[in-house]
PDB file of C-alpha atoms in Angstrom:
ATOM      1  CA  UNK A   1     -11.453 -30.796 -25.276  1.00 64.00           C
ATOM      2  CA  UNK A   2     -14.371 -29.335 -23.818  1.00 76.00           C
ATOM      3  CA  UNK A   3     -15.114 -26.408 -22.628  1.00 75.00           C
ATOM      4  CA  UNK A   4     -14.380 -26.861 -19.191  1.00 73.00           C
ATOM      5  CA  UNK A   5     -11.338 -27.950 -20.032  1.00 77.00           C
ATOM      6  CA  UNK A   6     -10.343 -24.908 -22.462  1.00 79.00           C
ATOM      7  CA  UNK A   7     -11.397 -23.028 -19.346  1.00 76.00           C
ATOM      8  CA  UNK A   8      -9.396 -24.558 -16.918  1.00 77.00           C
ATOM      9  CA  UNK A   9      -5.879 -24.544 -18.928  1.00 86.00           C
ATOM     10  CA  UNK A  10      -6.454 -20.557 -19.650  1.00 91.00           C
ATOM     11  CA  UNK A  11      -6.663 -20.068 -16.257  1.00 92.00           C
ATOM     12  CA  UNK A  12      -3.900 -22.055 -15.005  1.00 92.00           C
ATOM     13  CA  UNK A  13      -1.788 -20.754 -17.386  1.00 93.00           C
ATOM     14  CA  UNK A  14      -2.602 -16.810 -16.907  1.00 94.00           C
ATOM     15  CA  UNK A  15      -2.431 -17.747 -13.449  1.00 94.00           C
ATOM     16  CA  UNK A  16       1.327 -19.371 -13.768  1.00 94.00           C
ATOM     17  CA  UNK A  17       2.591 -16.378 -16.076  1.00 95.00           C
ATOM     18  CA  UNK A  18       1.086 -13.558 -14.201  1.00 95.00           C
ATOM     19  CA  UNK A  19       3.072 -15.404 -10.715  1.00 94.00           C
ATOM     20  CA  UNK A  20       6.291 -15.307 -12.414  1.00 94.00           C
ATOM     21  CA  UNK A  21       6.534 -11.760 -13.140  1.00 94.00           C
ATOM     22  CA  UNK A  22       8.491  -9.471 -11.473  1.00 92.00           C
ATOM     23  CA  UNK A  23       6.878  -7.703  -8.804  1.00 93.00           C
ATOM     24  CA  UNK A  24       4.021 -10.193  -8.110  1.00 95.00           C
ATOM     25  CA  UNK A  25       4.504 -12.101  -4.819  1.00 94.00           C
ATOM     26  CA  UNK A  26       1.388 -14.013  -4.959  1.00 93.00           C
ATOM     27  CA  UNK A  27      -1.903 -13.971  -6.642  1.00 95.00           C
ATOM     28  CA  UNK A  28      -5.066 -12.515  -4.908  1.00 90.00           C
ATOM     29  CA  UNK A  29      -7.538 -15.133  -3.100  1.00 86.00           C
ATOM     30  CA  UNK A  30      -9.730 -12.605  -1.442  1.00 84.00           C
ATOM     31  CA  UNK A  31     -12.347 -11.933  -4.269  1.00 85.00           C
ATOM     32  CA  UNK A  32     -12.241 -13.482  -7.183  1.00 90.00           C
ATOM     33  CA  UNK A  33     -11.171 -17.017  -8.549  1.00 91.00           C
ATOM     34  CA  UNK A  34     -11.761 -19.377 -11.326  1.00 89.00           C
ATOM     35  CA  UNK A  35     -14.298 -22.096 -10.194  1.00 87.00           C
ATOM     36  CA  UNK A  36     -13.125 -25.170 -11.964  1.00 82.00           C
ATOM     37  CA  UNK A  37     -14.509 -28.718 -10.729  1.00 80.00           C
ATOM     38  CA  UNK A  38     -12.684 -30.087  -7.638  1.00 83.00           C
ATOM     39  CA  UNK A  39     -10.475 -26.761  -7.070  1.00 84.00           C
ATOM     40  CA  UNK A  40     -10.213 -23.420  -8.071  1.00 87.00           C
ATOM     41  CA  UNK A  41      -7.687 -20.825  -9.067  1.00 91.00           C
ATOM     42  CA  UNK A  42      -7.880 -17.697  -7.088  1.00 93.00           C
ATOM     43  CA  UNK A  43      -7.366 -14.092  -8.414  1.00 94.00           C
ATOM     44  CA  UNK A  44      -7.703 -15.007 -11.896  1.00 94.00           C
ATOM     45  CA  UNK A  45     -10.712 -14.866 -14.076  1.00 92.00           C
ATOM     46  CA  UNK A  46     -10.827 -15.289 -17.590  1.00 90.00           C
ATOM     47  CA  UNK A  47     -14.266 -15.344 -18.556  1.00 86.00           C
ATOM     48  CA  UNK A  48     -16.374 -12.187 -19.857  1.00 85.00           C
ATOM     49  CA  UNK A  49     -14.561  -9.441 -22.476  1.00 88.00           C
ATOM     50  CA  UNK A  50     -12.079  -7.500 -19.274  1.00 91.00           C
ATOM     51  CA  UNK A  51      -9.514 -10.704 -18.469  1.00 93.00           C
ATOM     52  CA  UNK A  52      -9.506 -10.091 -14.192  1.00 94.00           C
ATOM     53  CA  UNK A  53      -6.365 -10.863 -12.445  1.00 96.00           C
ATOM     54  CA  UNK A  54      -6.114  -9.777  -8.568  1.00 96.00           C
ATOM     55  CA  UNK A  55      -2.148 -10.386  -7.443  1.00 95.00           C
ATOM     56  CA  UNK A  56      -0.900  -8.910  -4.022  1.00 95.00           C
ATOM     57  CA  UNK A  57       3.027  -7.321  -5.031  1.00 95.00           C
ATOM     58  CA  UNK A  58       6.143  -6.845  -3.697  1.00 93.00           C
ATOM     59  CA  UNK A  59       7.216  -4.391  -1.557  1.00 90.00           C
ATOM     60  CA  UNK A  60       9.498  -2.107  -3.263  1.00 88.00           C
ATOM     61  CA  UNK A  61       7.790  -1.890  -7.029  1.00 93.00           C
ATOM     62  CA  UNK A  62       6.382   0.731  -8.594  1.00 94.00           C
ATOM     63  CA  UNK A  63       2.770  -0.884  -8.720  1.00 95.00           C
ATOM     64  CA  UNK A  64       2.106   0.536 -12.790  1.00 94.00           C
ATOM     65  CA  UNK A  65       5.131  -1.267 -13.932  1.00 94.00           C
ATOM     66  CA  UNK A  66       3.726  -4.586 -12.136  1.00 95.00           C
ATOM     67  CA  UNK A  67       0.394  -4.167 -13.402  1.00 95.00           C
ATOM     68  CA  UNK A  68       2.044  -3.716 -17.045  1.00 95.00           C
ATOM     69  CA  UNK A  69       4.285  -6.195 -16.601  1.00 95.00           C
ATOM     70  CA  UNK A  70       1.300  -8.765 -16.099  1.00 96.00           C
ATOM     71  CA  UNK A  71      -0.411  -7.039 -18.573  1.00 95.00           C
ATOM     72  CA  UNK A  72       2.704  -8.063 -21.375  1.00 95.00           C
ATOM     73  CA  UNK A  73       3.027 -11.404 -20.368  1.00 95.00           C
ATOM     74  CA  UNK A  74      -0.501 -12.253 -20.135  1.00 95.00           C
ATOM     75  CA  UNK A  75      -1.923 -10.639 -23.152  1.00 94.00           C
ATOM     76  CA  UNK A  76      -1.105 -13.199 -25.282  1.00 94.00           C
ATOM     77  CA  UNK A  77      -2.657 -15.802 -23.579  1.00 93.00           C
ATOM     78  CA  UNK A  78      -6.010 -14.072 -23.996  1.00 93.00           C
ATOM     79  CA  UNK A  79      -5.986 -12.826 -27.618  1.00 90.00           C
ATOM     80  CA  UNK A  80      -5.009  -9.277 -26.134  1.00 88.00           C
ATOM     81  CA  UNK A  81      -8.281  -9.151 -24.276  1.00 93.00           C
ATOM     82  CA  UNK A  82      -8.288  -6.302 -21.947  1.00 94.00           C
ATOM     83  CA  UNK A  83      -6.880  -7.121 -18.549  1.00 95.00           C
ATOM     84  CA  UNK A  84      -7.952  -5.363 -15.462  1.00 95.00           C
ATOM     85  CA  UNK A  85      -5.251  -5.837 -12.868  1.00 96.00           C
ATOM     86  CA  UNK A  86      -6.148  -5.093  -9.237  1.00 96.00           C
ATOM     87  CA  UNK A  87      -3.447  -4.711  -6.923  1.00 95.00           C
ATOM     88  CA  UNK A  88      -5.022  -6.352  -3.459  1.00 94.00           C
ATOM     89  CA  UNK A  89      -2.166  -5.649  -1.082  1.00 93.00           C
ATOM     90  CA  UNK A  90       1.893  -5.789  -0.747  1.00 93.00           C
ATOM     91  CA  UNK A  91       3.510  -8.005   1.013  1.00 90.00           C
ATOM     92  CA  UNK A  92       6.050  -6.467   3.323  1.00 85.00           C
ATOM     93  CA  UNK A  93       8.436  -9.481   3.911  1.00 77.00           C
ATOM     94  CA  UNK A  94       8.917 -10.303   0.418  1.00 59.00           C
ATOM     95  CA  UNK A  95      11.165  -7.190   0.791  1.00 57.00           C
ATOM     96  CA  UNK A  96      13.194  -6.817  -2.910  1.00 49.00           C
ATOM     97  CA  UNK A  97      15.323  -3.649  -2.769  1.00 47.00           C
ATOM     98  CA  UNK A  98      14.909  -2.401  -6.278  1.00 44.00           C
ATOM     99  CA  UNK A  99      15.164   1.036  -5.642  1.00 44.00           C
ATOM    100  CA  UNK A 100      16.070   1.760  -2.415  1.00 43.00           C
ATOM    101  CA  UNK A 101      13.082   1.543  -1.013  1.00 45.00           C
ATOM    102  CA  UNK A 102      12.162   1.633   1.952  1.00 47.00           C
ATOM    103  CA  UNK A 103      13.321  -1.664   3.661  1.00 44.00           C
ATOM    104  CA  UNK A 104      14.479  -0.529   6.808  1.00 44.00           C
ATOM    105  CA  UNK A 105      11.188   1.245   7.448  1.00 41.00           C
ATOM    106  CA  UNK A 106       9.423  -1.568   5.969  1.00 40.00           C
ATOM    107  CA  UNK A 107      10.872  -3.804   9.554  1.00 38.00           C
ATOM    108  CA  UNK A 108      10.258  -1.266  12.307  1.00 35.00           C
TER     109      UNK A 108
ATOM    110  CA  UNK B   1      -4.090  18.548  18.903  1.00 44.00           C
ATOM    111  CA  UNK B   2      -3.467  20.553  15.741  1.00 44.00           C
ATOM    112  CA  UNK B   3      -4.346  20.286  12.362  1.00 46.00           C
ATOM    113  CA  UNK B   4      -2.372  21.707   9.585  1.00 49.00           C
ATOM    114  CA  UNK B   5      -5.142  21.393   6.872  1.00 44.00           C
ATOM    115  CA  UNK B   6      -2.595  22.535   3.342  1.00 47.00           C
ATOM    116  CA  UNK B   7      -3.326  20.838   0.615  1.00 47.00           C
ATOM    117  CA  UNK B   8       0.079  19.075  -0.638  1.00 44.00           C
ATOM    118  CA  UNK B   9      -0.466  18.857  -4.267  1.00 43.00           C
ATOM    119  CA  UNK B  10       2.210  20.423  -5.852  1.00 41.00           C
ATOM    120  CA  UNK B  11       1.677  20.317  -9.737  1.00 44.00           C
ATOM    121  CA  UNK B  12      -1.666  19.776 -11.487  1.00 46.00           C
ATOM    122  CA  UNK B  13      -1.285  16.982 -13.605  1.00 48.00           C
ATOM    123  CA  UNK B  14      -4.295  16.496 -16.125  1.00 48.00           C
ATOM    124  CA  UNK B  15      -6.123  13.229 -14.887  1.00 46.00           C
ATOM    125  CA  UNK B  16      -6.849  11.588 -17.974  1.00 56.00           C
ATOM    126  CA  UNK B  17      -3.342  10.493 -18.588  1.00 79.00           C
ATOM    127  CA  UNK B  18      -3.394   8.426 -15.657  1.00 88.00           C
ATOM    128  CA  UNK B  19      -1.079   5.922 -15.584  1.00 89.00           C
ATOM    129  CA  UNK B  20      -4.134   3.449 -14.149  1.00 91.00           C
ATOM    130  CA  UNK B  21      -6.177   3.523 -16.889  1.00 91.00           C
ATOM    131  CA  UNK B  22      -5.356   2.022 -20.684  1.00 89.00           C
ATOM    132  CA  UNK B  23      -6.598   0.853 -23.384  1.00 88.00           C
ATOM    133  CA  UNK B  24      -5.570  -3.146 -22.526  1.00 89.00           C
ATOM    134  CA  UNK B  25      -7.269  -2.301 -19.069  1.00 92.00           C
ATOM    135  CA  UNK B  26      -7.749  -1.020 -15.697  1.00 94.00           C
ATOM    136  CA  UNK B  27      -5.341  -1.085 -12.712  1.00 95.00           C
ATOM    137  CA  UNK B  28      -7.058  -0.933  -9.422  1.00 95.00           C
ATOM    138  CA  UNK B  29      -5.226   0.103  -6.098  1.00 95.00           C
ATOM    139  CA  UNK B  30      -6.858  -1.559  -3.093  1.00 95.00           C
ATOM    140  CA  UNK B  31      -6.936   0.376  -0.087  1.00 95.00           C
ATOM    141  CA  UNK B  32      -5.240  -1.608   1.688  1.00 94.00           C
ATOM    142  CA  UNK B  33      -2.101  -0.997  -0.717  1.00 95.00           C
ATOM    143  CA  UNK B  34      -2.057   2.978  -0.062  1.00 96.00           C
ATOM    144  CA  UNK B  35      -2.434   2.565   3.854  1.00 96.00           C
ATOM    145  CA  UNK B  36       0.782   0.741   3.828  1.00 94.00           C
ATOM    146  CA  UNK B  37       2.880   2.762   1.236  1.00 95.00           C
ATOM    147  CA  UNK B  38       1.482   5.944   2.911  1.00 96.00           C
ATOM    148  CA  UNK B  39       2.134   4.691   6.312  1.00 95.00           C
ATOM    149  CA  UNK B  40       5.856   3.509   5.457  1.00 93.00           C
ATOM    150  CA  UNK B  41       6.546   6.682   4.237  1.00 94.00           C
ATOM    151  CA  UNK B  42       5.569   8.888   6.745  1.00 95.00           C
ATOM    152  CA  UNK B  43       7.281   6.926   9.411  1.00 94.00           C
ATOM    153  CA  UNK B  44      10.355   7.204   7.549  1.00 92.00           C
ATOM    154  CA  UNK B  45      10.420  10.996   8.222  1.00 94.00           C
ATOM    155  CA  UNK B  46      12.326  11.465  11.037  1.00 93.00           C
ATOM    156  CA  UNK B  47      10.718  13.476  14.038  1.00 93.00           C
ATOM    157  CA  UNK B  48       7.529  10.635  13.611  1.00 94.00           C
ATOM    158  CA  UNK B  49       7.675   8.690  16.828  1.00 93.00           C
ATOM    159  CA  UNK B  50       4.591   6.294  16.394  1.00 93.00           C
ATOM    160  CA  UNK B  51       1.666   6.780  14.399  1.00 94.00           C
ATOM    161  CA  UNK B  52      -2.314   6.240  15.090  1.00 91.00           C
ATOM    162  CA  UNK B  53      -4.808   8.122  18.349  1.00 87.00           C
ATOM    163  CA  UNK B  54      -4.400   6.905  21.322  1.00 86.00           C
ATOM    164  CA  UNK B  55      -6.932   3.982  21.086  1.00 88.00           C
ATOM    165  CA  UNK B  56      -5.496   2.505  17.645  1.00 88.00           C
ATOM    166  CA  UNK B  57      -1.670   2.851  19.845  1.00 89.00           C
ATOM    167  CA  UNK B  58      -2.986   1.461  22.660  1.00 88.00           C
ATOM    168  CA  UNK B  59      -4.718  -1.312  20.829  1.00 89.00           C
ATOM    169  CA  UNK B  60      -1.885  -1.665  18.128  1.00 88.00           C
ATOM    170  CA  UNK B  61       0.620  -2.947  21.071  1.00 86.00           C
ATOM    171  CA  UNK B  62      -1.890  -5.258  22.342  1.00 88.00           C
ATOM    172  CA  UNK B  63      -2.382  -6.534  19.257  1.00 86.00           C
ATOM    173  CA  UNK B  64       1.982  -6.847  18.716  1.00 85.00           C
ATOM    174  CA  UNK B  65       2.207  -8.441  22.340  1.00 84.00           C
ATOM    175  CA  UNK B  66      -0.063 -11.114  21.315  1.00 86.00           C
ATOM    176  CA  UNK B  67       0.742 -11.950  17.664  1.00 82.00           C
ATOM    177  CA  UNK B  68       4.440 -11.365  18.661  1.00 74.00           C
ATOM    178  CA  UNK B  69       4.849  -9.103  15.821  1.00 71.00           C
ATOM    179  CA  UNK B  70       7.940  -6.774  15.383  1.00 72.00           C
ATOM    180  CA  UNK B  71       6.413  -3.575  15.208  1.00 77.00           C
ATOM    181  CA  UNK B  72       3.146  -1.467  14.799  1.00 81.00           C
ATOM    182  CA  UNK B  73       0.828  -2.505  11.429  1.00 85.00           C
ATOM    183  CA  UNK B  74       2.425  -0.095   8.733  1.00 88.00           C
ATOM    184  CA  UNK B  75      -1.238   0.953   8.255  1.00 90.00           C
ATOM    185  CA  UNK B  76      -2.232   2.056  11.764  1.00 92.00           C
ATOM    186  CA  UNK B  77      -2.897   5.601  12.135  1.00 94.00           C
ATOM    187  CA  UNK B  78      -3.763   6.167   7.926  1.00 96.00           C
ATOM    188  CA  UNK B  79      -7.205   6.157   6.692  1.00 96.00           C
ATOM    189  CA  UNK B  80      -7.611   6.699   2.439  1.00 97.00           C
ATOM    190  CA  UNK B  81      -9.775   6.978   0.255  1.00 97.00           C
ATOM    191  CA  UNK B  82      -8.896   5.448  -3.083  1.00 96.00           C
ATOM    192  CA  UNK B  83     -10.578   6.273  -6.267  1.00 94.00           C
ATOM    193  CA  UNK B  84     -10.221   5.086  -9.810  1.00 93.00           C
ATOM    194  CA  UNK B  85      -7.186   7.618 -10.549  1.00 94.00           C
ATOM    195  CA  UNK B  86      -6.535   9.671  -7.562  1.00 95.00           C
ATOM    196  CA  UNK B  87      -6.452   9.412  -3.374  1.00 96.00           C
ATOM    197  CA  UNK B  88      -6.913  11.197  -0.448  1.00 97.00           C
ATOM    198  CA  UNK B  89      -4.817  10.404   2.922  1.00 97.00           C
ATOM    199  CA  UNK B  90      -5.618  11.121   6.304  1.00 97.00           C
ATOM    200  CA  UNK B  91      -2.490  10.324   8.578  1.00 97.00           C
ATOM    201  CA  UNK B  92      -2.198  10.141  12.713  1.00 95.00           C
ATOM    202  CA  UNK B  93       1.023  11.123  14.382  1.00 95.00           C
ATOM    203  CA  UNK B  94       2.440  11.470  17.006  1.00 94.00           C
ATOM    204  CA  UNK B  95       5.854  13.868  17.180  1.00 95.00           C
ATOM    205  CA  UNK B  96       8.732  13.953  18.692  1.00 94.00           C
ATOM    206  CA  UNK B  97       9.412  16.841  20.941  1.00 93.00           C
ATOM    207  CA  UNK B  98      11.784  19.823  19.606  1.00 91.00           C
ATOM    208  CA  UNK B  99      10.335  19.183  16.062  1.00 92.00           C
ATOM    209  CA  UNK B 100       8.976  22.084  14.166  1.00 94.00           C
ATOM    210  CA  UNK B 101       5.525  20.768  13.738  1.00 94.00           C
ATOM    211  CA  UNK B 102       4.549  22.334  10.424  1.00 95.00           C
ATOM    212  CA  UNK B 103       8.303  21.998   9.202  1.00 95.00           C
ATOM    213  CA  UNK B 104       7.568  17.772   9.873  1.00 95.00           C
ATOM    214  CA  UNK B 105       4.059  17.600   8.948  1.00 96.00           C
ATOM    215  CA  UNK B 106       5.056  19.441   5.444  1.00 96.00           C
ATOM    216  CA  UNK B 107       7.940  16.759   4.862  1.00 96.00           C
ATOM    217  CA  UNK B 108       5.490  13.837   5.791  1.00 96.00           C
ATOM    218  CA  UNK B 109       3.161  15.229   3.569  1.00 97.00           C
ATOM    219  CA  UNK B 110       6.202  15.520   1.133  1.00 96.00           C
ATOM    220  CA  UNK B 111       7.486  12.282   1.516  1.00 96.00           C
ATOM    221  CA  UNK B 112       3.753  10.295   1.484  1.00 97.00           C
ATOM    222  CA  UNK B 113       2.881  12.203  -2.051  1.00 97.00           C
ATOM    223  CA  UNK B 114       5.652  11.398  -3.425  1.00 95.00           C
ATOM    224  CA  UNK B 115       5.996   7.549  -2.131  1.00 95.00           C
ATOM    225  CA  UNK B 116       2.315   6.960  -2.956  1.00 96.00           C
ATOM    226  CA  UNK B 117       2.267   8.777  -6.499  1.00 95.00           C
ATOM    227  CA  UNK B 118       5.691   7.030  -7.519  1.00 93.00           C
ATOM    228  CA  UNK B 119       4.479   3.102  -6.680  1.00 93.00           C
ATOM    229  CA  UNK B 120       0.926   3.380  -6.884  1.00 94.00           C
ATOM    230  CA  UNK B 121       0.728   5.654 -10.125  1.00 94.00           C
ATOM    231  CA  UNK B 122      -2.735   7.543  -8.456  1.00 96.00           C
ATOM    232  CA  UNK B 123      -3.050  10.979  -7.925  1.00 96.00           C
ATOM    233  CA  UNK B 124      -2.718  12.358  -4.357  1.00 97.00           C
ATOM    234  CA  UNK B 125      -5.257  14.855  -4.076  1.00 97.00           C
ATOM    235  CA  UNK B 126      -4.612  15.720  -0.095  1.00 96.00           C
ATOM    236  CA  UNK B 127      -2.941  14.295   2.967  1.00 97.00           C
ATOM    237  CA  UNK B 128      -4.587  15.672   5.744  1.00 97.00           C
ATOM    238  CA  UNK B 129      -1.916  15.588   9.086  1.00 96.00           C
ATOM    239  CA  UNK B 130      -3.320  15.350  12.548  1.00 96.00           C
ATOM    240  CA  UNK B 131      -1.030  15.563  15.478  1.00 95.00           C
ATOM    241  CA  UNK B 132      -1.935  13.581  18.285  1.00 92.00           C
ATOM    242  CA  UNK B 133       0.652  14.100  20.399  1.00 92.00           C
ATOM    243  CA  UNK B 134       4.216  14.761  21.484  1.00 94.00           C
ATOM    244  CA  UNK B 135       6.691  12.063  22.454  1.00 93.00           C
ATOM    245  CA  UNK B 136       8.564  13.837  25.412  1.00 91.00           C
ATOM    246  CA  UNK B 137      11.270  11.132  25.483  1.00 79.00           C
ATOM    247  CA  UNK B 138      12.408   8.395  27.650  1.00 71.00           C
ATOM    248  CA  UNK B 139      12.866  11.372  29.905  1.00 54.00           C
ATOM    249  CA  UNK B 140       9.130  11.882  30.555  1.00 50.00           C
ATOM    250  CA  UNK B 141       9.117   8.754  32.459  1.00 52.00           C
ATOM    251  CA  UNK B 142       9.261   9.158  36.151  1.00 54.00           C
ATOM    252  CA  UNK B 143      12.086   7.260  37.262  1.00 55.00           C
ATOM    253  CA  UNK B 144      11.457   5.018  39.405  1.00 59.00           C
ATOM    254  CA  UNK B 145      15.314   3.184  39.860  1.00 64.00           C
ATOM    255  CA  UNK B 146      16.429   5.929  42.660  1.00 69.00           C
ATOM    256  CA  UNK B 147      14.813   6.380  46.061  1.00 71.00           C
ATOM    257  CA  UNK B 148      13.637   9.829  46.830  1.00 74.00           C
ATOM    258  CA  UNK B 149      14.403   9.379  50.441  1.00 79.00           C
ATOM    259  CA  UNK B 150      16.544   7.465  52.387  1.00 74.00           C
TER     260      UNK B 150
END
């Protein structure tokens, strides 16, 4: 496997975990991205010593818990590299009331 | 206009145990993020009628009549400034009339802390309240349906 390669499955798979957890509605695609040849994946980046993962969340969740929540499931992946999580934005209409929060305010 | 300038910190929580900032790494807060947590939460004090000057209203429902949205952009009328651990919220409203101004502006700045510090883990160092003006009511209107004059 070459490096490339090595690259590109790290990525996608950081990228799939860090999607599924709770919280996350989509990853970032403003900044940062994994160049890989013929496509890319965005908001993930896996090279350097800080693992960087952008992800816009879900309305409704306390951003830390997100953020550590990626930060469990991905850590493995990487050899418990430090990850840097940036939240980029939350998405009002994936609306999940967790805690009572806010939804009705969230649509007016 | 008036400006109630009080800072709304109420405890002073040692920075350094910031919930942002471990040893497995950094979690950033866009800007973006706070405008629309801080924004949501003051609007869901009631007495807020609308939030933003008169130019961001004015240009907000142009904006909703042509994009068809359902309501203002959460963010209009907030402008923050996000550090590494802590951030600092200005906030545009406009009232509605019979409200004890400082009474409403104190709960916003209540409400915002507390929304922003619970889901975004930073700090809130101040939230600056600016009243633009004061929503008289569907009253203000001059109505137009009956004739003065016969």
């Amino acid at each position: 496997m070459t490096a490339t390669q090595v690259q590109q499955e790290l990525a996608e798979r950081v990228a799939d975990t860090a999607k599924e957890c709770a919280g996350v509605a989509d990853l970032g695609s403003r900044s940062i991205a994994t160049y890989l040849p013929g496509r890319k994946v965005p908001g993930v980046d896996v090279e350097g010593d800080n693992v960087r993962i952008h992800l816009v969340a879900r309305w409704g969740y306390v951003l830390t818990d997100v953020a550590a929540e990626v930060r469990r499931a991905v850590s493995p992946l990487v050899n418990g590299r430090p990850i840097d999580v940036v939240i980029e934005d939350v998405d009002l209409d994936a609306v999940v009331d967790v805690r009572g929060a806010l939804p009705e305010a969230a649509s007016t | 206009m008036s400006q109630t300038d009080m800072q709304g910190r109420t405890q002073n929580r040692s920075t350094k145990d910031s919930p942002l900032v471990t040893d497995q790494g950094k979690t950033t807060i866009s800007d973006e993020v706070v405008e629309k947590v801080a924004g949501t939460a003051a609007r869901e004090v009631n007495g807020v009628h609308a939030m933003g000057g008169s130019t961001a209203r004015a240009l907000g429902t142009i904006k909703e009549k042509l994009s068809s949205s359902t309501g203002p952009s959460p963010s209009q009328g907030v402008s923050v400034e996000v550090g590494e651990k802590q951030a600092a919220i200005d906030l545009d409203l406009v009232v509605e009339f019979g409200t004890s101004i400082i009474q409403l502006a104190n709960a916003v700045r209540r409400n915002v802390i507390n929304r922003v510090e619970q889901m975004t883990g930073l700090e809130v160092t101040e939230v600056n309240i600016t009243v633009n003006d004061v929503w008289l009511g569907e009253d203000d209107m001059p109505s137009s349906s009956e004739p003065r004059v016969e």
